Each structure stands twice: as structure tokens, then as C-alpha cells.
Coordinates of C-alpha atoms and ligand atoms in Angstrom, one line a residue:
Chain A
M1024 CA 0.0 0.0 0.0
N1025 CA 2.9 2.3 0.7
Q1026 CA 4.4 2.3 -2.7
S1027 CA 5.0 5.8 -4.1
A1028 CA 4.5 6.8 -7.7
S1029 CA 7.5 9.1 -7.6
A1030 CA 11.0 8.5 -6.3
D1031 CA 10.9 11.7 -4.3
I1032 CA 7.4 11.9 -2.7
D1033 CA 6.7 9.8 0.3
T1034 CA 3.0 9.3 0.4
S1035 CA 2.9 8.6 4.1
K1036 CA 3.8 12.3 4.7
I1037 CA 1.2 14.8 5.8
A1038 CA 0.6 17.9 3.6
S1039 CA -0.3 21.3 4.8
I1040 CA -0.6 24.7 3.2
A1041 CA 2.7 26.5 3.7
K1042 CA 3.2 30.0 5.1
P1043 CA 2.5 32.6 3.9
Y1044 CA -0.2 31.1 1.7
K1045 CA -3.9 31.0 2.6
L1046 CA -6.3 28.8 0.8
Q1047 CA -10.0 29.7 0.4
F1048 CA -13.0 29.3 -1.8
E1049 CA -14.0 32.5 -3.6
D1050 CA -17.7 32.7 -4.6
A1051 CA -17.0 35.7 -6.9
Q1052 CA -14.5 33.6 -8.9
D1053 CA -16.2 30.3 -8.4
S1054 CA -12.9 28.7 -7.6
W1055 CA -10.4 27.9 -4.9
V1056 CA -7.6 30.5 -4.7
L1057 CA -4.3 30.6 -2.9
L1058 CA -3.6 34.0 -1.4
Y1059 CA -0.2 35.3 -0.5
P1060 CA 1.3 38.7 0.2
E1061 CA 0.1 40.9 -2.6
G1062 CA -1.0 38.2 -5.0
M1063 CA -3.3 35.4 -5.7
V1064 CA -3.2 32.1 -7.6
K1065 CA -6.5 31.0 -9.0
L1066 CA -6.7 27.2 -8.9
N1067 CA -8.3 24.9 -11.4
G1068 CA -10.8 22.3 -10.2
P1069 CA -8.5 19.4 -9.5
A1070 CA -5.8 21.6 -7.9
G1071 CA -8.4 23.0 -5.6
E1072 CA -9.8 19.6 -4.6
I1073 CA -6.3 18.4 -3.7
L1074 CA -5.1 21.5 -1.9
K1075 CA -8.3 21.8 0.2
R1076 CA -7.4 18.3 1.6
C1077 CA -3.9 19.4 2.6
D1078 CA -5.2 20.1 6.0
G1079 CA -2.1 19.1 8.1
V1080 CA -3.9 16.0 9.3
K1081 CA -4.3 13.6 6.4
N1082 CA -1.4 12.0 4.7
I1083 CA -1.1 11.9 1.0
L1084 CA -2.3 8.4 0.8
A1085 CA -5.5 9.3 2.6
I1086 CA -6.0 12.3 0.3
I1087 CA -5.7 10.0 -2.7
D1088 CA -8.2 7.5 -1.1
E1089 CA -10.6 10.3 -0.4
L1090 CA -10.4 11.7 -3.9
E1091 CA -10.9 8.3 -5.4
S1092 CA -14.0 7.7 -3.5
A1093 CA -15.3 11.3 -3.8
F1094 CA -15.0 11.2 -7.6
D1095 CA -15.6 7.6 -8.0
Q1096 CA -12.4 7.0 -9.8
K1097 CA -9.4 4.7 -9.5
D1098 CA -5.7 5.2 -10.1
L1099 CA -5.6 8.9 -9.1
Q1100 CA -2.2 8.3 -7.4
K1101 CA -0.1 9.4 -10.3
D1102 CA -2.1 12.6 -10.9
V1103 CA -2.2 13.6 -7.3
V1104 CA 1.4 12.9 -6.6
G1105 CA 2.3 14.8 -9.8
F1106 CA 0.4 17.8 -8.5
I1107 CA 1.9 17.5 -5.0
E1108 CA 5.3 17.7 -6.7
I1109 CA 4.4 20.9 -8.4
A1110 CA 2.9 22.4 -5.3
L1111 CA 6.0 21.5 -3.3
E1112 CA 8.2 23.1 -5.9
K1113 CA 6.1 26.3 -5.8
Q1114 CA 6.3 26.1 -2.0
W1115 CA 2.5 26.2 -1.7
I1116 CA 2.7 23.2 0.7
D1117 CA 4.9 21.7 3.4
L1118 CA 5.3 17.9 3.9
T1119 CA 5.8 16.6 7.4
S1120 CA 6.1 13.2 8.9
A1121 CA 3.3 11.8 11.0
T1122 CA 4.0 12.5 14.7
S1123 CA 2.4 9.2 15.7
T1124 CA 2.4 6.2 13.5
S1125 CA -1.0 4.7 13.1
Chain B
M318 CA 3.4 48.9 -2.3
N319 CA 4.7 46.8 -5.1
T320 CA 2.2 47.2 -7.8
N321 CA 4.1 44.8 -10.0
A322 CA 3.5 41.8 -7.8
I323 CA -0.2 41.6 -8.6
T324 CA 0.9 40.7 -12.2
S325 CA 1.5 37.3 -10.7
T326 CA -2.2 37.1 -10.0
S327 CA -3.5 34.6 -12.5
G328 CA -6.2 37.2 -13.3
E329 CA -7.4 35.8 -16.6
S330 CA -10.6 37.4 -15.6
Q331 CA -9.7 40.6 -17.6
K332 CA -9.2 38.9 -20.9
T333 CA -12.9 39.5 -21.7
D334 CA -14.6 42.9 -21.9
K335 CA -16.4 42.1 -18.6
V336 CA -15.0 44.2 -15.8
G337 CA -13.8 41.9 -13.0
P338 CA -13.9 42.6 -9.3
P339 CA -11.5 44.9 -7.4
L340 CA -9.3 42.1 -6.2
W341 CA -6.9 44.4 -4.4
L342 CA -8.3 46.9 -1.9
L343 CA -5.8 49.4 -0.5
C344 CA -7.0 51.3 2.5
E345 CA -4.9 54.4 3.0
L346 CA -6.1 55.0 6.6
T347 CA -4.4 58.3 7.2
Y348 CA -1.8 60.7 5.7
R349 CA -0.5 61.4 9.2
C350 CA 3.0 60.1 9.6
P351 CA 5.8 60.6 12.1
L352 CA 8.4 60.3 9.2
H353 CA 9.4 62.8 6.5
C354 CA 10.6 60.7 3.6
V355 CA 11.9 62.7 0.7
F356 CA 10.3 60.1 -1.7
C357 CA 7.0 59.9 0.1
Y358 CA 4.2 58.7 -2.2
N359 CA 1.4 60.7 -0.4
P360 CA 0.1 63.7 -2.4
V361 CA 2.2 66.8 -1.9
N362 CA -0.9 68.6 -0.6
F363 CA -1.6 65.8 2.0
D364 CA -1.7 68.5 4.8
S365 CA -5.0 69.8 3.5
V366 CA -6.7 66.5 4.1
N367 CA -8.0 66.4 7.6
N368 CA -11.4 64.7 7.4
E369 CA -10.4 61.0 7.8
L370 CA -13.1 58.4 7.4
D371 CA -14.3 57.1 10.8
T372 CA -14.3 53.5 11.9
D373 CA -17.8 52.8 10.6
G374 CA -16.8 54.3 7.3
W375 CA -13.9 51.9 6.9
L376 CA -15.9 48.9 8.1
R377 CA -18.4 49.7 5.4
V378 CA -15.6 49.9 2.8
L379 CA -14.3 46.5 3.9
N380 CA -17.7 44.8 3.8
E381 CA -18.8 46.2 0.5
S382 CA -15.5 45.5 -1.3
R383 CA -15.4 41.9 0.0
A384 CA -18.9 41.4 -1.1
L385 CA -17.8 42.5 -4.6
G386 CA -15.0 39.9 -4.6
S387 CA -11.9 41.7 -3.2
V388 CA -9.4 39.3 -1.7
Q389 CA -6.4 41.3 -0.8
C390 CA -6.6 44.1 1.7
G391 CA -3.7 46.4 2.4
F392 CA -3.7 48.9 5.3
S393 CA -1.3 51.7 4.6
G394 CA -0.9 55.4 5.1
G395 CA 0.9 57.7 6.1
E396 CA 1.5 55.5 9.1
P397 CA -1.6 53.2 9.6
L398 CA -0.5 52.5 13.2
L399 CA -1.5 56.1 14.0
R400 CA -5.1 54.9 13.7
D401 CA -6.1 53.4 17.0
D402 CA -8.9 51.5 15.4
L403 CA -6.4 49.5 13.2
E404 CA -6.9 46.3 15.2
V405 CA -10.7 46.6 14.8
L406 CA -10.3 47.0 11.0
V407 CA -7.8 44.2 10.7
A408 CA -10.2 41.9 12.7
E409 CA -13.1 42.8 10.5
A410 CA -11.1 42.3 7.3
H411 CA -9.9 38.9 8.6
K412 CA -13.4 37.8 9.6
L413 CA -14.6 38.7 6.1
G414 CA -12.0 36.5 4.5
F415 CA -9.5 39.0 3.3
Y416 CA -5.8 38.4 3.1
T417 CA -4.6 41.2 5.4
N418 CA -1.4 43.2 4.8
L419 CA 0.0 46.0 7.0
L420 CA 2.2 48.4 5.2
T421 CA 4.1 50.2 7.9
S422 CA 7.3 52.2 8.7
G423 CA 7.2 50.3 12.0
V424 CA 7.0 53.4 14.1
G425 CA 4.5 52.6 16.9
L426 CA 4.6 48.8 16.4
T427 CA 5.0 47.8 20.0
E428 CA 5.0 44.3 21.4
S429 CA 1.5 44.8 22.7
R430 CA 0.1 46.2 19.4
M431 CA 1.7 43.4 17.5
S432 CA 0.1 40.7 19.6
K433 CA -3.3 42.4 19.3
L434 CA -2.8 42.6 15.5
K435 CA -1.8 39.0 15.4
Q436 CA -4.9 38.1 17.4
A437 CA -7.0 40.1 15.0
G438 CA -5.8 37.9 12.2
L439 CA -3.1 39.9 10.5
D440 CA -1.5 37.8 7.7
H441 CA 1.4 39.8 6.6
V442 CA 3.6 42.9 7.3
Q443 CA 5.5 45.0 4.8
L444 CA 8.1 46.9 6.8
S445 CA 9.7 49.7 5.0
F446 CA 13.3 50.7 5.5
Q447 CA 14.7 53.8 4.2
D448 CA 18.3 52.5 4.3
S449 CA 20.5 50.1 6.2
T450 CA 23.1 52.5 7.3
K451 CA 22.1 54.6 10.3
E452 CA 23.4 57.9 9.1
L453 CA 21.8 57.8 5.8
N454 CA 18.6 56.4 7.2
D455 CA 18.3 59.2 9.7
F456 CA 19.1 61.7 7.1
L457 CA 16.5 60.4 4.7
S458 CA 13.7 59.8 7.0
H459 CA 14.7 62.8 9.1
T460 CA 14.1 61.0 12.4
K461 CA 16.0 58.5 14.4
T462 CA 14.3 55.3 13.4
F463 CA 16.9 52.8 12.3
D464 CA 17.4 51.1 15.7
L465 CA 13.7 51.0 16.1
K466 CA 13.2 49.2 12.9
H467 CA 15.6 46.5 14.0
K468 CA 13.6 46.1 17.1
V469 CA 10.3 46.1 15.2
A470 CA 11.6 43.5 12.7
K471 CA 12.3 41.3 15.7
I472 CA 8.9 41.8 17.2
I473 CA 7.3 40.8 13.9
A474 CA 9.5 37.7 13.6
D475 CA 8.8 36.7 17.2
H476 CA 5.1 36.7 16.4
E477 CA 5.8 34.5 13.3
I478 CA 4.1 36.9 11.0
P479 CA 5.5 36.7 7.4
M480 CA 7.4 39.8 6.6
V481 CA 8.7 41.5 3.5
L482 CA 11.1 44.3 3.8
N483 CA 10.7 47.2 1.4
C484 CA 13.4 49.6 0.7
V485 CA 13.0 52.5 -1.7
I486 CA 16.1 52.7 -3.7
H487 CA 17.5 56.0 -5.1
R488 CA 20.7 57.8 -5.9
L489 CA 21.6 58.4 -2.3
N490 CA 21.4 54.8 -1.1
I491 CA 21.7 52.6 -4.1
D492 CA 25.5 52.3 -3.6
Y493 CA 24.8 50.6 -0.3
I494 CA 22.6 47.9 -1.7
E495 CA 24.8 45.1 -0.4
N496 CA 24.3 46.5 3.2
I497 CA 20.6 46.6 2.6
I498 CA 20.5 43.0 1.4
E499 CA 22.7 41.8 4.3
M500 CA 20.4 43.5 6.7
A501 CA 17.3 41.8 5.3
I502 CA 19.0 38.4 5.8
E503 CA 20.0 39.3 9.3
L504 CA 16.4 40.4 10.1
G505 CA 15.0 37.1 8.8
A506 CA 12.8 38.6 6.1
E507 CA 11.3 36.2 3.6
A508 CA 11.5 38.7 0.9
L509 CA 13.2 42.0 0.2
E510 CA 11.7 44.4 -2.2
L511 CA 14.2 46.8 -3.6
A512 CA 11.9 49.3 -5.2
N513 CA 13.6 51.9 -7.3
T514 CA 11.9 55.2 -6.7
Q515 CA 8.8 55.9 -8.8
F516 CA 8.7 59.6 -9.6
Y517 CA 5.4 60.8 -8.3
S518 CA 4.5 63.1 -5.4
W519 CA 7.4 64.0 -3.2
A520 CA 9.8 61.9 -5.2
K521 CA 8.9 64.0 -8.2
V522 CA 9.6 67.2 -6.3
N523 CA 13.0 65.7 -5.4
Q524 CA 13.6 63.9 -8.7
E525 CA 17.1 65.3 -9.5
H526 CA 18.4 64.3 -6.1
L527 CA 16.9 60.8 -6.3
L528 CA 17.4 59.4 -9.9
P529 CA 20.5 57.2 -9.9
S530 CA 23.0 57.2 -12.8
R531 CA 23.1 54.3 -15.2
D532 CA 26.4 53.1 -13.7
Q533 CA 24.9 53.1 -10.2
L534 CA 21.9 51.1 -11.5
E535 CA 24.0 48.6 -13.3
R536 CA 26.2 48.0 -10.3
A537 CA 23.1 47.6 -8.1
E538 CA 21.5 45.0 -10.4
R539 CA 24.7 43.1 -10.7
I540 CA 25.2 42.9 -6.9
T541 CA 21.5 42.0 -6.4
N542 CA 21.9 39.1 -8.9
E543 CA 25.0 37.9 -7.1
Y544 CA 23.1 37.8 -3.8
R545 CA 20.2 36.1 -5.4
E546 CA 22.4 33.3 -6.4
K547 CA 24.2 33.1 -3.1
Y548 CA 21.0 33.2 -0.9
A549 CA 18.6 31.6 -3.3
D550 CA 16.8 29.5 -0.7
K551 CA 17.0 32.1 2.1
L552 CA 15.7 35.4 0.7
R553 CA 13.6 36.3 -2.3
I554 CA 14.8 39.6 -3.8
I555 CA 12.4 41.6 -5.9
F556 CA 14.1 44.4 -7.8
V557 CA 11.7 46.9 -9.2
V558 CA 13.5 48.7 -12.1
P559 CA 13.1 52.4 -12.6
D560 CA 11.0 52.9 -15.6
Y561 CA 13.0 56.0 -16.7
Y562 CA 15.7 53.7 -17.9
E563 CA 13.3 51.6 -20.0
T564 CA 11.9 52.2 -23.5
R565 CA 8.5 50.7 -22.7
P566 CA 6.3 51.8 -19.9
K567 CA 5.0 49.7 -17.1
K568 CA 1.5 48.3 -17.2
C569 CA 0.5 50.7 -14.5
M570 CA -1.7 49.2 -11.8
N571 CA -2.1 46.3 -14.2
G572 CA -4.7 48.3 -16.0
W573 CA -6.9 51.2 -14.9
G574 CA -9.8 50.0 -12.8
N575 CA -8.8 46.4 -13.5
V576 CA -7.8 45.0 -10.1
F577 CA -6.8 47.9 -7.8
L578 CA -9.1 50.0 -5.7
T579 CA -7.5 52.6 -3.4
I580 CA -9.5 54.4 -0.8
S581 CA -7.7 57.5 0.4
P582 CA -8.0 58.8 4.0
D583 CA -11.0 61.0 3.4
G584 CA -12.9 58.3 1.5
T585 CA -12.1 59.3 -2.0
A586 CA -12.0 56.1 -4.2
L587 CA -9.1 56.1 -6.7
P588 CA -7.9 53.6 -9.4
C589 CA -4.4 54.2 -8.0
H590 CA -3.1 56.2 -5.1
T591 CA -1.7 59.0 -7.2
A592 CA -4.7 59.4 -9.6
A593 CA -6.1 62.3 -7.6
M594 CA -3.6 64.6 -9.3
L595 CA -5.3 64.1 -12.7
P596 CA -7.5 66.9 -14.2
G597 CA -11.2 66.3 -14.8
A598 CA -14.1 65.5 -12.5
D599 CA -13.3 64.6 -8.9
F600 CA -13.2 60.9 -8.1
P601 CA -16.2 59.5 -6.2
S602 CA -16.3 59.3 -2.4
V603 CA -17.4 56.3 -0.4
A604 CA -19.3 58.7 1.7
E605 CA -21.8 59.2 -1.1
H606 CA -21.6 56.1 -3.2
S607 CA -21.5 52.3 -2.7
I608 CA -18.3 50.6 -3.7
E609 CA -20.2 48.7 -6.4
E610 CA -21.4 52.0 -8.0
I611 CA -18.0 53.4 -7.8
W612 CA -16.2 50.4 -9.2
Y613 CA -18.5 49.6 -12.1
N614 CA -20.4 52.8 -12.9
S615 CA -18.4 55.9 -11.9
E616 CA -17.0 58.1 -14.6
G617 CA -13.7 58.2 -12.8
F618 CA -13.1 54.4 -12.8
N619 CA -14.3 54.0 -16.4
R620 CA -12.2 56.9 -17.7
F621 CA -9.2 54.9 -18.8
R622 CA -10.6 51.4 -18.7
G623 CA -9.7 49.2 -21.6
D624 CA -8.2 51.0 -24.6
S625 CA -10.9 53.0 -26.3
W626 CA -9.6 56.2 -24.7
M627 CA -6.2 55.9 -26.4
K628 CA -4.7 58.4 -28.8
E629 CA -1.9 57.8 -31.3
P630 CA 0.7 56.3 -31.1
C631 CA -1.0 53.9 -28.6
R632 CA -4.3 53.5 -30.4
S633 CA -2.7 51.6 -33.4
C634 CA 0.2 50.2 -31.5
P635 CA 0.7 46.4 -31.8
E636 CA 2.1 46.3 -28.3
K637 CA -0.8 48.1 -26.6
E638 CA -2.0 45.0 -24.7
N639 CA 1.4 44.7 -23.0
D640 CA 1.4 48.0 -21.2
L641 CA -2.0 49.7 -22.0
G642 CA -0.1 52.9 -22.8
G643 CA 1.6 53.0 -19.4
C644 CA 0.8 55.4 -16.5
R645 CA -1.8 58.1 -16.9
C646 CA -0.3 60.2 -14.2
Q647 CA 3.1 60.1 -15.8
A648 CA 1.5 61.0 -19.1
Y649 CA -0.2 64.0 -17.5
M650 CA 2.9 65.1 -15.6
M651 CA 5.3 65.0 -18.6
A652 CA 3.1 65.2 -21.7
G653 CA 0.4 67.4 -20.2
D654 CA -2.3 65.0 -21.3
P655 CA -3.5 62.0 -19.2
A656 CA -4.6 60.2 -22.4
A657 CA -1.2 60.5 -24.1
A658 CA 1.3 57.7 -24.3
D659 CA 3.5 57.4 -21.2
P660 CA 6.6 59.4 -22.1
V661 CA 8.8 56.5 -20.9
C662 CA 7.8 54.9 -24.2
D663 CA 10.3 55.7 -27.0
K664 CA 7.3 56.1 -29.4
S665 CA 6.0 59.0 -27.4
S666 CA 6.7 62.4 -28.9
D667 CA 7.6 63.5 -25.3
H668 CA 10.1 60.8 -24.7
H669 CA 12.9 63.3 -25.1
K670 CA 11.8 64.8 -21.7
V671 CA 12.5 61.5 -20.0
Q672 CA 15.8 61.3 -21.8
A673 CA 16.7 64.8 -20.7
V674 CA 16.2 63.8 -17.1
V675 CA 18.2 60.7 -17.5
T676 CA 21.0 62.5 -19.2
K677 CA 21.3 64.9 -16.4
A678 CA 21.4 62.0 -13.9
Q679 CA 24.7 60.9 -15.5
L680 CA 26.5 64.0 -14.3
P681 CA 28.7 63.6 -11.3
N682 CA 27.4 64.3 -7.9
G683 CA 27.4 68.0 -7.2
Q684 CA 26.5 68.9 -10.8
H685 CA 23.4 66.8 -11.2
V686 CA 21.1 69.0 -9.3
S687 CA 20.2 72.5 -10.5
E688 CA 17.0 73.2 -8.5
H689 CA 16.3 73.3 -4.8
P690 CA 17.9 71.3 -2.0
L691 CA 16.1 68.1 -0.9
I692 CA 12.6 68.8 0.3
F693 CA 11.4 66.7 3.2
R694 CA 7.8 65.7 3.4
D695 CA 6.2 67.8 6.2
A696 CA 3.3 70.0 6.8
K697 CA 5.2 73.2 6.1
S698 CA 6.5 72.1 2.7
S699 CA 3.1 70.6 1.9
K700 CA 1.4 74.0 2.5
K701 CA 4.1 75.8 0.5
L702 CA 3.9 73.3 -2.5
E703 CA 0.1 73.6 -2.5
K704 CA 0.3 77.4 -2.6
E705 CA 2.7 77.1 -5.6
N706 CA 0.1 74.8 -7.3
V707 CA 2.4 71.8 -7.6
V708 CA 0.1 69.0 -8.5
F709 CA 2.3 65.8 -8.6
Ligands
SF4_1211 S1 6.8 57.3 2.6 FE1 7.7 57.9 4.6 S2 6.8 59.9 5.1 FE2 5.6 59.0 3.5 S3 3.9 57.9 4.5 FE3 5.6 56.4 4.2 S4 6.9 56.5 6.0 FE4 5.6 58.3 6.0
SF4_1212 S1 3.0 53.4 -28.1 FE1 1.6 53.3 -26.3 S2 0.8 51.3 -26.4 FE2 2.6 51.3 -27.7 S3 4.3 50.6 -26.5 FE3 4.2 52.8 -26.4 S4 3.0 53.3 -24.6 FE4 2.6 51.2 -25.1

């Protein structure tokens, strides 16, 4: 279960929105946006769905599970991990190890 | 405020003819300020503005803008900390879902105010530094503030509020750029904005003193790039180039009435904080109109929206989407017509005026200034300049 699609991303890690970013849904734009000092990134549908689950509690595997059941799809691992890589590179999110192993 | 940064907004919204929401709300809470910067961006006649909006007025501005879709909220001044309702306003903005930014000189940012602001939900602080060397700093801001800024930067860092340092760069401090960068690192800033002076308001009055030479500028850019490489993962450095050394103007405010809404201390709504200088009808006030009416329907906000107002050479220019003809205030100040091409553009028939200023800036120190000595922003000078009808 713990295999990762990418050599770099450990899917047992927990993702959270990094400082100074703030994620929220904007009615006026009908989309999720990332706010940061003096700017904004408007997210497309899938990006918003993934980032809103980066809540500092769930690990990446759990996020994938949740998305697969929410959208009734399988094999989302590759897409999700691919986006996580991008988000990491852009420093939108932080990855941390679980404090307690469960 | 770095008006260029909003370009990174993925605001595809404006590709269509439909006017999008005022994503960026700037609340200039007061023109009062304990400092006297020679490049101050407040209007030269700031002293005549003394009817500041009250707390309820600002709360209404916040609510109405947010309802229209504003996401970023900046509290600036003058010195916004001089408003003792700042915490109330930040708390409301936070509650409404704004990303809240405080643009401050740091004067008055005590430990206790910082923790109240943090509690209120402040997201970010832009701390402005006039310079990193004590002597020059005291000279340029005319008060002893440098030690205080060190202290303030630490208070901000201790409260774990993200901070960007902003330093206005000009002829008198540009040769110390390495000290400024070192200081930003020492203070633990995430980002440093090296903003070359934009020549409006007090900076325009002091232009000859403040415009660096080409050599100075090149050196500063080279050193900045060296630091960027050396500290790539520590400090993000934003270098705002001075448009006088360019041949194409900046896309001012990312387009008139496109994303920016500024509310000045007395409640006048402006497409940018210097637009009040422009001739024509007065801009609308939030005391008389709703933000929605102002943003979508007022003559002031529609005056230079899109490109139908353009004259030649802009009207038929293949590059007009890139810069929308540049800055209306700069066109007015240098070409005498707010609908002209920004004279920074080398297609403008007034471009020679920019070139003349730049040529003069290449003269050695001592010869590059032919007018008055440096004029510090204060009430006395403001009254004098207003009497002389200086409009910048
Ligand atoms: S530029 Fe200087 S004088 Fe002007 S408002 Fe800012 S801190 Fe005060
Ligand atoms: S002519 Fe006008 S539109 Fe064309 S580049 Fe110059 S300022 Fe921009």
C-alpha cells in the first residue's frame, strides 16, 4: 500500500498549506484560490480539490483515497502525486512526517 | 506597495470585456506620519486632508469590497499605526476572508500592538526601511528610526508573521545595496523588495536628487543578482526597475480600474493612489456612493478602462496589450495630457523629456542638481507646495 509513484514523494507524509499562503474558496471567482502577500493564484478544479485536503492531518495516501471515492475514480495516485510535486516546488505546501504512526 | 506583484495574479478574468472585481483593496487609513521621507508617495498637498473616514466608514468599505470579490486588503498610510482602530479594522477584514497586509514604517509597532494585531488575524507585514546605514537612514527619514526598525523586525519575527522588507532605492542609497540585502537576511525577512523610486508626489519634487545614474543602477543590479544566487533559498529579492531607464512603460496598476481599488483617508476612491492629481471631475467618495457603484459605474473608474480612450501612437500600436499605454499620471505630468502615451515609451513624442532627465542624472554628484535642495515631506512644505500649485 505504501508504494509511491515518484521516487521523491513519500505518500505517508502529511501535507499542509505553507506559510504565507492561505487557501480559500471564492464565490466571486467560483474557484479555490491561494492568497499570498500581494498576490493570488486561481486554482483549477483538480488543484483546488487536492489542496483543500492538505489540512495538516491527512497524509497523501489518505488524500488519494478520499479523492478516489469522492469522484468515484481509480488510479488517481499518479495525478495527485504529480500535482503534489508541483505544489512543493512552488512552495505552496509543506510535507511533514506523521507524529504518531497509526 | 509593489504594484508589479499583482501581475502574478492569475487574473485571466480581464481577458474578456467584462470588468472583473477589485481584487486588491488598499485602505490608506491616514496621511499622518511621524516620518518625513523625501520620496513619500502621499500627495504633496496631504496636509490639507484632515477629514479622515471614521471606523464605521472603513468597516463599510471592507464589507462592500469583500462582497464584490476583493481578496487582498492592504492597510497603509501615512502610518496606519496612528489609527487606534487599526486592530478593529484588521479583525473585520480577517473575519470577512481578506488576506490582510499591513504596510508600515514600524513606528508605533510595540510588542502589545503586534500581539493584538496577530490576534485580530493579520496575515502579513510589509516593513519599510529607508536604508540600512544609520546615518543615511536618519538623514533620509529625518528621524532616528533605524534602531527602532531593528527592534520592530524582531517583534514581527517573534510573532511569526510573514514579513517582507521594502526599501525604496535611489541615488543616495543605491551604492549601499549590499548592506541593505545583508540586513534583510539578518532580520529574517522572507522577501526583500528593492523598489527603485517611482517619480510621483514627493519623489517627483526631489527627482534630480533621487534618480541614480546608469552606472549606479547597473552595479546595483549586478550585486543583487550575485546575492540572489548566493542566498537563493533564504531570501527572495524583488528588484523593481526604474522605468525612466526603459523604453517601454510599465503596465500601470495592471490596468486602470482592473484589479486595484484605493480608498484615500477622506474616503475618495481612486484607481491608484496618485490618480487624484489628474485633471477632470473629482473621483467619487465612499461617503456618497457604494463601492459597487464606484467600481462599475463611476466616470472616474471608467475613464481609462480598456483601450478606447487611447490616442496615437498607442491606439494603433501592436504592443498596446502589453502596457495599455503606461501610466496616466506620468503622461499627465510629462506630456500634459492624461490620455497621451506614457513618455517613458520611445514612441511617445515627449520621450525626449524623460531622456533629458536621464542625461542629467549621468552628471557627477554636485552637478546633477540645479534646482532646490532636498525637500522633506512635512506640513510646512506641503502648504508651500500647495500654494505654488504643484500637482504631482
Ligand atoms: S513614505 Fe515615509 S513619510 Fe511617506 S507615509 Fe511612508 S513612512 Fe511616512
Ligand atoms: S505606443 Fe503606447 S501602447 Fe505602444 S508601447 Fe508605447 S505606450 Fe505602449
